[in-house]
GROMACS .gro file of C-alpha atoms in nm:
model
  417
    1UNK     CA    1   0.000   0.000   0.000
    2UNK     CA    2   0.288   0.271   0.086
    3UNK     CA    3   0.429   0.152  -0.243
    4UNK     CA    4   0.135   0.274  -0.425
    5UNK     CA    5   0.116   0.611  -0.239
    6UNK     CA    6   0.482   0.671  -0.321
    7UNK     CA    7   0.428   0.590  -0.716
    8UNK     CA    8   0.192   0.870  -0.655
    9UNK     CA    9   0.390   1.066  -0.528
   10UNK     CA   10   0.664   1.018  -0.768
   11UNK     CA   11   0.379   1.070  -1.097
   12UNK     CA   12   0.271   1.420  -0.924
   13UNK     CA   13   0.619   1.566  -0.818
   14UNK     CA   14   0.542   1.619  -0.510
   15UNK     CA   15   0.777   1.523  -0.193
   16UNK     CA   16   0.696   1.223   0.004
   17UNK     CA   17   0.884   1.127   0.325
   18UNK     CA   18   0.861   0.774   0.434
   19UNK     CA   19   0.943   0.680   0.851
   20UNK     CA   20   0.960   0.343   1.028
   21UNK     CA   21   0.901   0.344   1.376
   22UNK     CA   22   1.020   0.056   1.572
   23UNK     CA   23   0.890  -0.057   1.922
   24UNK     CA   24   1.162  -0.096   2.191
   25UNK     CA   25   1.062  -0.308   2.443
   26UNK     CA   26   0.747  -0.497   2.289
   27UNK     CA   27   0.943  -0.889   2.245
   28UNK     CA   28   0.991  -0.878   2.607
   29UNK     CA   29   0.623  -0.782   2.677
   30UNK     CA   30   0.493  -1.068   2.409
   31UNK     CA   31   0.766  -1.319   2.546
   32UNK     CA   32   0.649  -1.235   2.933
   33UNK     CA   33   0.244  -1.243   2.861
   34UNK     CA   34   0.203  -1.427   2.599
   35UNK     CA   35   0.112  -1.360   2.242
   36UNK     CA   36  -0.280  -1.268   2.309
   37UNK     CA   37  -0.131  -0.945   2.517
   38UNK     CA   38   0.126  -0.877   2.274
   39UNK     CA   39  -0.146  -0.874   1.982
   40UNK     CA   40  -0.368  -0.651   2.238
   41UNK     CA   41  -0.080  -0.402   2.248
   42UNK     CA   42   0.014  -0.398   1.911
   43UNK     CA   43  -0.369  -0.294   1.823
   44UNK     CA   44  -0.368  -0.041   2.071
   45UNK     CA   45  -0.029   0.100   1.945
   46UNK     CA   46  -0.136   0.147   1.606
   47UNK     CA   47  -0.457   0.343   1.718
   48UNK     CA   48  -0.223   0.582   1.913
   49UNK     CA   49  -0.009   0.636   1.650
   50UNK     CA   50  -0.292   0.705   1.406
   51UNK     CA   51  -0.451   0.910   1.658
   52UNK     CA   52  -0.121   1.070   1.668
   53UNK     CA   53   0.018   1.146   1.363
   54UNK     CA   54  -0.361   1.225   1.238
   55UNK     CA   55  -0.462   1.463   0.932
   56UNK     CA   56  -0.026   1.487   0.865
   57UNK     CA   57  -0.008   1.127   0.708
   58UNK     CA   58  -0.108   0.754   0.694
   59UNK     CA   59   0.029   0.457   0.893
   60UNK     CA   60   0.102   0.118   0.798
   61UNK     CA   61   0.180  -0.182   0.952
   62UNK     CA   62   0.507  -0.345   0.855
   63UNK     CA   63   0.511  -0.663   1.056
   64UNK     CA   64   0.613  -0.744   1.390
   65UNK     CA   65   0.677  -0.440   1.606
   66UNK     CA   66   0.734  -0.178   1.262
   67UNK     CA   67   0.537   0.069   1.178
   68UNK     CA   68   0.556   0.283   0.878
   69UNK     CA   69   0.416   0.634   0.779
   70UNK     CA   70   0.400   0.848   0.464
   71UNK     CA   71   0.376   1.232   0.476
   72UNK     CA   72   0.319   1.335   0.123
   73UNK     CA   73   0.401   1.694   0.046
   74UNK     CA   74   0.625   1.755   0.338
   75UNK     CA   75   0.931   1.651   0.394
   76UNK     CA   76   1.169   1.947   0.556
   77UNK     CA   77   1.404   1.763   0.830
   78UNK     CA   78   1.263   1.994   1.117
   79UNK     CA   79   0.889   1.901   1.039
   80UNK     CA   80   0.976   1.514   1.000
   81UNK     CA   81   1.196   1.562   1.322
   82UNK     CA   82   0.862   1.737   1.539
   83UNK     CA   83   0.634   1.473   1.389
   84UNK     CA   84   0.886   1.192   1.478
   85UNK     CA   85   0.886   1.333   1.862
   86UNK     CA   86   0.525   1.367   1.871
   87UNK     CA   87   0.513   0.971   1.773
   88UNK     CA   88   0.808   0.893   2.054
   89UNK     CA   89   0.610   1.090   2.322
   90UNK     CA   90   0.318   0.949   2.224
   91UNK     CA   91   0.453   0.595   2.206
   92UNK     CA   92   0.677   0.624   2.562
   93UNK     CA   93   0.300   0.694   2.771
   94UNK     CA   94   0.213   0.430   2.924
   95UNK     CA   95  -0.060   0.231   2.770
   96UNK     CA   96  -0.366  -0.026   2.937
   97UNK     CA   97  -0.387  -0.320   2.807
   98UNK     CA   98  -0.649  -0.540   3.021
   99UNK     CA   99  -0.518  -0.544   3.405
  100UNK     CA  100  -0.154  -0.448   3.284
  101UNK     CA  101  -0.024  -0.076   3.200
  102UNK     CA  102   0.249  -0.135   3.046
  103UNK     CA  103   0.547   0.068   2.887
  104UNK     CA  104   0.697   0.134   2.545
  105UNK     CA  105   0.931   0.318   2.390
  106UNK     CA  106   1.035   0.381   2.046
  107UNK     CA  107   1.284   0.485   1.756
  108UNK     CA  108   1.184   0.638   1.443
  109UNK     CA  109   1.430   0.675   1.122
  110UNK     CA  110   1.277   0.862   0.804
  111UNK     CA  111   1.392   0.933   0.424
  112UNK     CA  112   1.257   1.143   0.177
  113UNK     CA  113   1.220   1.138  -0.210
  114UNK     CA  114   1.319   1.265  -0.411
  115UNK     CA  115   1.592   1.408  -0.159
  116UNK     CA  116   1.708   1.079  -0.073
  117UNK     CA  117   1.576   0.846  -0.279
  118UNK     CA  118   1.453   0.835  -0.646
  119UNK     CA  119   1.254   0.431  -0.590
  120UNK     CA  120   1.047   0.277  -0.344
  121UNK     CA  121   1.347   0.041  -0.228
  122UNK     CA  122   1.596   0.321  -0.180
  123UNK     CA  123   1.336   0.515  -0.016
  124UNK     CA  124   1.281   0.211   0.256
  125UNK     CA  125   1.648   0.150   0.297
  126UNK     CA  126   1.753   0.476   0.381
  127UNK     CA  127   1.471   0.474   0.613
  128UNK     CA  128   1.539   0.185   0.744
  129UNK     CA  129   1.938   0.284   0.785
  130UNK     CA  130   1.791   0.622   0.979
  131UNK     CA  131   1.605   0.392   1.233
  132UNK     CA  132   1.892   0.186   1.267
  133UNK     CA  133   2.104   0.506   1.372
  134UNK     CA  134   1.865   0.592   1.580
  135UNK     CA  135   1.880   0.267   1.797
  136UNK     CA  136   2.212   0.286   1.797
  137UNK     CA  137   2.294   0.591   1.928
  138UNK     CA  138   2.077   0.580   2.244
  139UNK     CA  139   1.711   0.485   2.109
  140UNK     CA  140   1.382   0.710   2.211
  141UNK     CA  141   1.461   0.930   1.951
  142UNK     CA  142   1.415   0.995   1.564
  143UNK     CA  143   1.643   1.081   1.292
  144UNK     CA  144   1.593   1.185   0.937
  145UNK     CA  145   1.856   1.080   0.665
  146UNK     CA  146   2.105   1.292   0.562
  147UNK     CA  147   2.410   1.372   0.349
  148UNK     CA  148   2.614   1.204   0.631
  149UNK     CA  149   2.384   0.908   0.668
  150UNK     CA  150   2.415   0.887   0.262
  151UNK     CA  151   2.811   0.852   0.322
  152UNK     CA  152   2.769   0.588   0.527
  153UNK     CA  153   2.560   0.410   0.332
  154UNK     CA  154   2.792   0.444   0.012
  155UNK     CA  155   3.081   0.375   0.233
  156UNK     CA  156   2.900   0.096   0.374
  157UNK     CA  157   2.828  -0.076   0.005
  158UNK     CA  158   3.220  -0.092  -0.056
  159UNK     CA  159   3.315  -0.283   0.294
  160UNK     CA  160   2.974  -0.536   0.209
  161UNK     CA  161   3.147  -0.558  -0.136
  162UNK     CA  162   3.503  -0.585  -0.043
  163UNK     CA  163   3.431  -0.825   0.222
  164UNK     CA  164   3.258  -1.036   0.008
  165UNK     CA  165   3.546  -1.086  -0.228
  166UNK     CA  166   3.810  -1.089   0.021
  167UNK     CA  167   4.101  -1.356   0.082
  168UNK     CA  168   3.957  -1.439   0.409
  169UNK     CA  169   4.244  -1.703   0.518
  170UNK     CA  170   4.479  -1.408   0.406
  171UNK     CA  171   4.340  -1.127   0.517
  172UNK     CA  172   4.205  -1.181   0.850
  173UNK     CA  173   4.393  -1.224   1.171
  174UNK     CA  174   4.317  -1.178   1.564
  175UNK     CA  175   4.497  -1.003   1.810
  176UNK     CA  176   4.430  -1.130   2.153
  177UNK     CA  177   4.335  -0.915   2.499
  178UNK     CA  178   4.434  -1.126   2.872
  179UNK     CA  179   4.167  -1.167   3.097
  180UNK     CA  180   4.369  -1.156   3.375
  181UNK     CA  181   4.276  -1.331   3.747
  182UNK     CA  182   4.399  -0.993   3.914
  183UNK     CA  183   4.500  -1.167   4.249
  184UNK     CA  184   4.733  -1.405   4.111
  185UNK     CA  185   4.821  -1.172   3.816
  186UNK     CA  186   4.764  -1.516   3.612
  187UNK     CA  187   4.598  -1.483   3.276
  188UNK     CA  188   4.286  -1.709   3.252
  189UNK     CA  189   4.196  -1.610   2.893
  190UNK     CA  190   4.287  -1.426   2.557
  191UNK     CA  191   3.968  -1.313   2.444
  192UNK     CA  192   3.997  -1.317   2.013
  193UNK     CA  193   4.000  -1.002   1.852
  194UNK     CA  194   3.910  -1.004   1.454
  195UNK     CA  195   4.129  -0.739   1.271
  196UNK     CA  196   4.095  -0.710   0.855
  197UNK     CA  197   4.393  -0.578   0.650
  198UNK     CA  198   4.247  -0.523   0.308
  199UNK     CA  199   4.488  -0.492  -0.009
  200UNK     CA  200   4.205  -0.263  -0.176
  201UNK     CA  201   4.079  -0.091   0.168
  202UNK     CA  202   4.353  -0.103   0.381
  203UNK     CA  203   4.346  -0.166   0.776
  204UNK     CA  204   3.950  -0.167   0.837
  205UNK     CA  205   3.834  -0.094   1.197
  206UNK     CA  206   3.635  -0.393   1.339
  207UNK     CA  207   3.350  -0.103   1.438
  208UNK     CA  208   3.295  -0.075   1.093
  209UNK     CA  209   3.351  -0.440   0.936
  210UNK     CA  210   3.172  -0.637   1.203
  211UNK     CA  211   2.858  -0.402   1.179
  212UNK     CA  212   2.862  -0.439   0.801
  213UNK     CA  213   2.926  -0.808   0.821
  214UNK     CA  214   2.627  -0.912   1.112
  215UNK     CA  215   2.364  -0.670   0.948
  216UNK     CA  216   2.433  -0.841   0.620
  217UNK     CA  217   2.437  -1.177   0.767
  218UNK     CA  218   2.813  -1.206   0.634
  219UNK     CA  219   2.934  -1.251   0.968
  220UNK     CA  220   2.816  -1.642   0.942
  221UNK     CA  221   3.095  -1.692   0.653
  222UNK     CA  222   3.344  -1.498   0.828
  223UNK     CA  223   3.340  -1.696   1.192
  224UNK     CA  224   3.424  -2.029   1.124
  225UNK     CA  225   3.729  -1.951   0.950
  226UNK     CA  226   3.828  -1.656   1.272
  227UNK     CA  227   3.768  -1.945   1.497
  228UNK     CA  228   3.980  -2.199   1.326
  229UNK     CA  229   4.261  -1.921   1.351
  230UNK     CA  230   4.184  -1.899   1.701
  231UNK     CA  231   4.221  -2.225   1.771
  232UNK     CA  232   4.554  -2.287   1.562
  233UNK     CA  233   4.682  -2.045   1.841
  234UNK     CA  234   4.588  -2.146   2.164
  235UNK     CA  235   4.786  -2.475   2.052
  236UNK     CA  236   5.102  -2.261   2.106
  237UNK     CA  237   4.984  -2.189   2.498
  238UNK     CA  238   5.013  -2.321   2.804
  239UNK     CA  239   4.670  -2.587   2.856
  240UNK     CA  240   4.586  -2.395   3.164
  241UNK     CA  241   4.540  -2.110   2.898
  242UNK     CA  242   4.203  -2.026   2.736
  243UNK     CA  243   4.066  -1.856   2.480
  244UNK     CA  244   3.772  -1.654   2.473
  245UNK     CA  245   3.543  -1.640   2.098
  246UNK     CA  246   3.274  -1.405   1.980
  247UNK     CA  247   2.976  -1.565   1.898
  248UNK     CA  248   2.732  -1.316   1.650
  249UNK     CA  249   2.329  -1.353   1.682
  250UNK     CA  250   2.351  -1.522   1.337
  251UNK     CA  251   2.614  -1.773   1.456
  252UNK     CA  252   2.347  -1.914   1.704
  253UNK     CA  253   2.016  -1.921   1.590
  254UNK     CA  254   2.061  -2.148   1.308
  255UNK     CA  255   2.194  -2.520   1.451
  256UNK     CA  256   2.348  -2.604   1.149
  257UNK     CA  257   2.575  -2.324   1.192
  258UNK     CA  258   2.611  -2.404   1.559
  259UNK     CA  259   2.729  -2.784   1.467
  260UNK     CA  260   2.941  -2.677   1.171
  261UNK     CA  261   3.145  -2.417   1.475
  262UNK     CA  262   3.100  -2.751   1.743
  263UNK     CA  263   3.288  -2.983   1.397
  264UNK     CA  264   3.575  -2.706   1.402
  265UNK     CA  265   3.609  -2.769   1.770
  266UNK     CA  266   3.627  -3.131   1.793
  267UNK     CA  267   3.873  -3.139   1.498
  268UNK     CA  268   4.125  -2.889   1.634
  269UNK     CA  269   4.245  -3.156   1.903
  270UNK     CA  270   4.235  -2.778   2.176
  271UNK     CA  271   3.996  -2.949   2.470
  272UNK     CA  272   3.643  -2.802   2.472
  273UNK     CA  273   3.726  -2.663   2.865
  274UNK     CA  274   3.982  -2.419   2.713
  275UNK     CA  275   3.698  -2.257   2.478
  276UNK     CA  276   3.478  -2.007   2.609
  277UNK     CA  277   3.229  -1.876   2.386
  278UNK     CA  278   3.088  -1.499   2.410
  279UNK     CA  279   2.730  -1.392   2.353
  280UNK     CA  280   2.583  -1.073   2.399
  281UNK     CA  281   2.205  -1.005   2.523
  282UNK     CA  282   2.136  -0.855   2.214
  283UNK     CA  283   2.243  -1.116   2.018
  284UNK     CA  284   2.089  -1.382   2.191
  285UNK     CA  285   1.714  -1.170   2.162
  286UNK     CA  286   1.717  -1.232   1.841
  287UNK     CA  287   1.563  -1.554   1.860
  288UNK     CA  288   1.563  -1.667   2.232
  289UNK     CA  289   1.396  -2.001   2.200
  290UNK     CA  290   1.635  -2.069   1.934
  291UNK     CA  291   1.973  -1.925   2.096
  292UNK     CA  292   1.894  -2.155   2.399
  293UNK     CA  293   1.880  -2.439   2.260
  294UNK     CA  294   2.201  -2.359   2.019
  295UNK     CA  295   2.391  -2.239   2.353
  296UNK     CA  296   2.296  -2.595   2.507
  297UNK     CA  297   2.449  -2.761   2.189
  298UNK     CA  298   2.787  -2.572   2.276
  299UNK     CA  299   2.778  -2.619   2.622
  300UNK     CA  300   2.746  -2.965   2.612
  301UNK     CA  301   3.060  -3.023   2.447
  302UNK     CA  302   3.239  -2.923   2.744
  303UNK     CA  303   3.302  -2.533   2.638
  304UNK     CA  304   3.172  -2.253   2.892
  305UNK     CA  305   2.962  -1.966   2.763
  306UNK     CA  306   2.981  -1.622   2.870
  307UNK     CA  307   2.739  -1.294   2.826
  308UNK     CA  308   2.910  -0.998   2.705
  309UNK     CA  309   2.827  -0.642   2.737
  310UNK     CA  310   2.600  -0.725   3.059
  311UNK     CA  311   2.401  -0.465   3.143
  312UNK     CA  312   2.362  -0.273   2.823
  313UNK     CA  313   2.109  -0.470   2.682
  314UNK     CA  314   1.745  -0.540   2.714
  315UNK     CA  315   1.677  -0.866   2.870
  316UNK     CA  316   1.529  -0.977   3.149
  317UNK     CA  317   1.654  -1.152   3.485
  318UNK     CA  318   1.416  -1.444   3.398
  319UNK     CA  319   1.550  -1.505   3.044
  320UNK     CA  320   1.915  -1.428   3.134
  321UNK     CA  321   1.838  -1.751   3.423
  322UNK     CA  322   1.744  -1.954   3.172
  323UNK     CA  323   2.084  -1.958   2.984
  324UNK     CA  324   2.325  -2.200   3.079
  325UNK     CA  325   2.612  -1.910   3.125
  326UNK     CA  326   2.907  -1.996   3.289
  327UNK     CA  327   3.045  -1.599   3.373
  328UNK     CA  328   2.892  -1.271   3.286
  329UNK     CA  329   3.096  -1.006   3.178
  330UNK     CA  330   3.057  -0.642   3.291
  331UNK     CA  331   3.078  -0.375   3.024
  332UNK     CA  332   3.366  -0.130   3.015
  333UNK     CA  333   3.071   0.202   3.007
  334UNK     CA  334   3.071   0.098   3.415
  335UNK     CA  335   3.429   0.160   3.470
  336UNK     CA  336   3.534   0.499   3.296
  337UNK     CA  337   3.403   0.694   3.562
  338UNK     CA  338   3.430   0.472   3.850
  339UNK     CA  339   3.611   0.656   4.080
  340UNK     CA  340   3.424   0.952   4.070
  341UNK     CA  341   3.074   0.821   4.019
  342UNK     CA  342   2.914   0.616   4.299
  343UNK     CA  343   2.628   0.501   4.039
  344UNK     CA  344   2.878   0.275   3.838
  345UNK     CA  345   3.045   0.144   4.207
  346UNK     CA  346   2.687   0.058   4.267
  347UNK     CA  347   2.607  -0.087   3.986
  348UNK     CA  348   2.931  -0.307   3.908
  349UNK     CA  349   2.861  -0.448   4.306
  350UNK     CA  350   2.569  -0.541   4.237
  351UNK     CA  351   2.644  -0.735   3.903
  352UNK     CA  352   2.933  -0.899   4.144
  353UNK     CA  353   2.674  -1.025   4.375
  354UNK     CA  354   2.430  -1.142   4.111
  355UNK     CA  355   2.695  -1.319   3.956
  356UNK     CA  356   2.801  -1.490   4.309
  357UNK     CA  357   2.435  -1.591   4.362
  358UNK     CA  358   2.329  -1.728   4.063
  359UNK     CA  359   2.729  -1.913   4.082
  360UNK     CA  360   2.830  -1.745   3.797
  361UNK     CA  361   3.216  -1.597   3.735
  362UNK     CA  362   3.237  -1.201   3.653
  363UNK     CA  363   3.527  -1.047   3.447
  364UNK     CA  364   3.495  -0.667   3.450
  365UNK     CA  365   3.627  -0.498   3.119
  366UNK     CA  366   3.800  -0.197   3.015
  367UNK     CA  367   4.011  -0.164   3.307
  368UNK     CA  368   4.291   0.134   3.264
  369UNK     CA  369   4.385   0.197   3.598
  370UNK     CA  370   4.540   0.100   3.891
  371UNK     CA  371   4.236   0.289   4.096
  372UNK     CA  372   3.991   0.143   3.941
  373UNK     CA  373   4.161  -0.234   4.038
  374UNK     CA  374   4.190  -0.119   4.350
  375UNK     CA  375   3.827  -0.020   4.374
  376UNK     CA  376   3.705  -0.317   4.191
  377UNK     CA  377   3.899  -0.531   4.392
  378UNK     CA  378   3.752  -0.405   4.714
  379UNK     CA  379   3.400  -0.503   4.584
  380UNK     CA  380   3.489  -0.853   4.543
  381UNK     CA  381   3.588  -0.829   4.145
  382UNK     CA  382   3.885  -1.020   4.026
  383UNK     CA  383   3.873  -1.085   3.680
  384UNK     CA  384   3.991  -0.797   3.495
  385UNK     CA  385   4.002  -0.732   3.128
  386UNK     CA  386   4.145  -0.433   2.965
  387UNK     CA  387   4.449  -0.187   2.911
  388UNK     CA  388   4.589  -0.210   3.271
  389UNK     CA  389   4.727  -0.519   3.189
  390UNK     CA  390   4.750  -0.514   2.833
  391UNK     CA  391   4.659  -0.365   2.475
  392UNK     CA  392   4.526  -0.655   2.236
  393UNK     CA  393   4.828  -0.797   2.087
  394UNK     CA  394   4.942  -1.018   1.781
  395UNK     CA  395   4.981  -1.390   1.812
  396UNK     CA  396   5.378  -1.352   1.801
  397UNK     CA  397   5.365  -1.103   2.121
  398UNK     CA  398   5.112  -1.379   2.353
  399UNK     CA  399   5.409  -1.566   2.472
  400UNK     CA  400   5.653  -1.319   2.594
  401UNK     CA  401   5.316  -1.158   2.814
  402UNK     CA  402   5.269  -1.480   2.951
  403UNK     CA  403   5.654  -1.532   3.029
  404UNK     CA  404   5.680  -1.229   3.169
  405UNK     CA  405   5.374  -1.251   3.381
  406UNK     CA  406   5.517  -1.576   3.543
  407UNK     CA  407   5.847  -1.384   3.604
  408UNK     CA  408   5.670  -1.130   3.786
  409UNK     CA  409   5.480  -1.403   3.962
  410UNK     CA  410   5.836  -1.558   4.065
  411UNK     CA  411   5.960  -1.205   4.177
  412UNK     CA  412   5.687  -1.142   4.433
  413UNK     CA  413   5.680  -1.510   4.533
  414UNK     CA  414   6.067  -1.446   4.610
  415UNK     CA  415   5.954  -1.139   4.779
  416UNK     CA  416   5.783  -1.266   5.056
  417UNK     CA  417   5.959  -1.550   5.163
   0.00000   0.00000   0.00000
């Protein structure tokens, strides 16, 4: 139907702007009461949106938890902006559905044509890249594509094209970051780091190449062969030495991806037990039912599984019990300001505790300081990731860190004795 209005458009001249809005917070509400409430709240959603954006366009639904909208004959950046934070405001009330009020919010992206777009695809992909800016850089909020956006975008083309012809084998390698038991200055793990050198590109950061490669689904190709690479070099290590592995959303919801990365395992002759395997919460939304059940296939083999980025994401206590998680990993954002800010102490405690109760290890990450140890330390934390004890480094460089680390050990041994 939006297709039809926009060939409309497009016959008459006149501007059309097309947004997506996106409900954060609804798969937890469907997953919690069940699908009857979800489809309740969906209804009720669309009427407030309608009732919302009124006379200034027409909504659509999209599937799921999207909505779309056309405004045709307006489509100045400050107008789509005030209309998008009418729809956020709008969307972040709280809403009744039966005996529950319940609580929403939202991100909205929008494109215009012909500004940004001269077809209906274009027009829904640079809408679509606009919401996906929008979630991630701090949700709740709207943004309408823009020359910068439209850099991106072109920019983001070449690295989908580039990696898709790459040398993988040749032109991928990991560094490798300590996670360091901060007691016995002992490192437990060397968490695997994917860097790209490109002969056409050059050095490509891993913000850019991993985003490209998980929103284009890429990322499934480009795992296997990083973890083969991985495990080539823990062979070099001492056993009591593990590695820690990335693990995308894509990697885990499909199981024959899941047995294809379990196949690489059991032919590397490395023990299961020196494999960790990272997930993030929002990786792991993406299909819960399915993740779980992939996760058990991993754990089962003997390797542990840990949740990265804890605390940043969007799931609940009750789903993050039902994984079979061996450590939980605190993100780095609780640690910059740690000395001064008695929020992140707070909070980094309490994901301490949690982790004690439900028998759970925590590493801490991005760790620069020797106050913030000290502090972190004093709360019961002593699994430390991050610059303090070491930059990631290449494969050549592990060795001499871990040498060196077990002279230091020998030192203060020496010391007190």
């Amino acid at each position: 139907m939006w297709k039809r209005r926009w060939e409309t458009s497009a016959r008459t001249g006149r501007p059309l702007a097309f947004g997506i809005l996106d409900l954060d917070g609804f798969k937890a509400v469907n997953d919690s009461n069940g699908h009857v409430v979800g489809d309740r709240l969906l209804h009720a959603m669309a009427a407030r949106v309608r009732t919302t954006l009124g006379s200034r366009g027409h909504v659509y639904r999209l599937g799921g938890d999207e909505f779309a909208f056309i405004i045709v004959g307006e489509d100045a950046p400050e107008y789509l902006l005030q209309i998008g934070n009418d729809l956020i405001a709008s969307v972040h009330s709280p809403i009744q559905v039966g005996e529950l009020r319940l609580l929403l919010g939202g991100s909205i992206g929008f494109a215009s044509c012909p500004r940004n777009a001269d077809n209906a695809e274009d027009l829904y992909d640079r809408a679509d890249y606009a919401l996906f800016h929008a979630k991630r850089t701090g949700r709740l909020k709207t943004v309408v594509f823009d020359e910068e956006h439209e850099r991106s975008v072109r920019q983001t083309a070449l690295i989908e094209r580039s990696l898709r012809s790459a040398d993988l084998e040749a032109e991928f390698f990991l560094t490798f970051q300590p996670i360091v038991d901060s007691h016995q200055d002992r490192t437990m793990l060397l968490e695997c780091l994917a860097r790209w050198q490109s002969p056409t590109l050059g050095f490509v950061s891993p913000g850019q190449f991993i985003v490209v490669a998980e929103q284009s689904g890429f990322i499934s190709t480009l795992t296997p062969v990083l973890l083969e690479k991985a495990l080539r070099a823990a062979k070099q290590w001492p056993e009591e030495v593990g590695i820690s592995f990335n693990l995308s959303g894509h990697d885990i919801v499909a199981p024959e991806k899941v047995l294809n990365l379990i196949a690489i395992l059991m032919r590397s002759g490395i023990s299961p037990r020196r494999v960790e395997f990272e997930v993030t919460e929002t990786a792991i939304m993406m299909n819960l039912d399915q993740a779980l059940a992939n996760l058990h296939l991993l754990k089962n083999t003997g390797a542990r599984i840990s949740l990265d980025d804890f605390g940043t994401g969007y799931s609940s206590l009750s789903q993050i019990q039902k994984l079979p998680l061996d450590k939980i990993k605190v993100d780095g954002s609780f640690v910059r300001d740690l000395e001064s800010n008695e929020a992140s102490r707070k909070i980094v405690s309490s994901v301490s505790a949690l982790s004690r109760d439900l028998a759970l290890a925590c590493v801490v990450e991005g760790v620069e300081t020797r106050e913030q140890l000290d502090i972190l330390q004093g709360i019961g934390c002593s699994l430390i990731q991050g610059y303090f004890y070491s930059k990631p480094m290449r494969e050549a460089d592990v060795g001499a860190f871990l040498d060196q680390q077990d002279v230091t050990r020998e030192l203060a041994r020496a010391a007190r004795t």
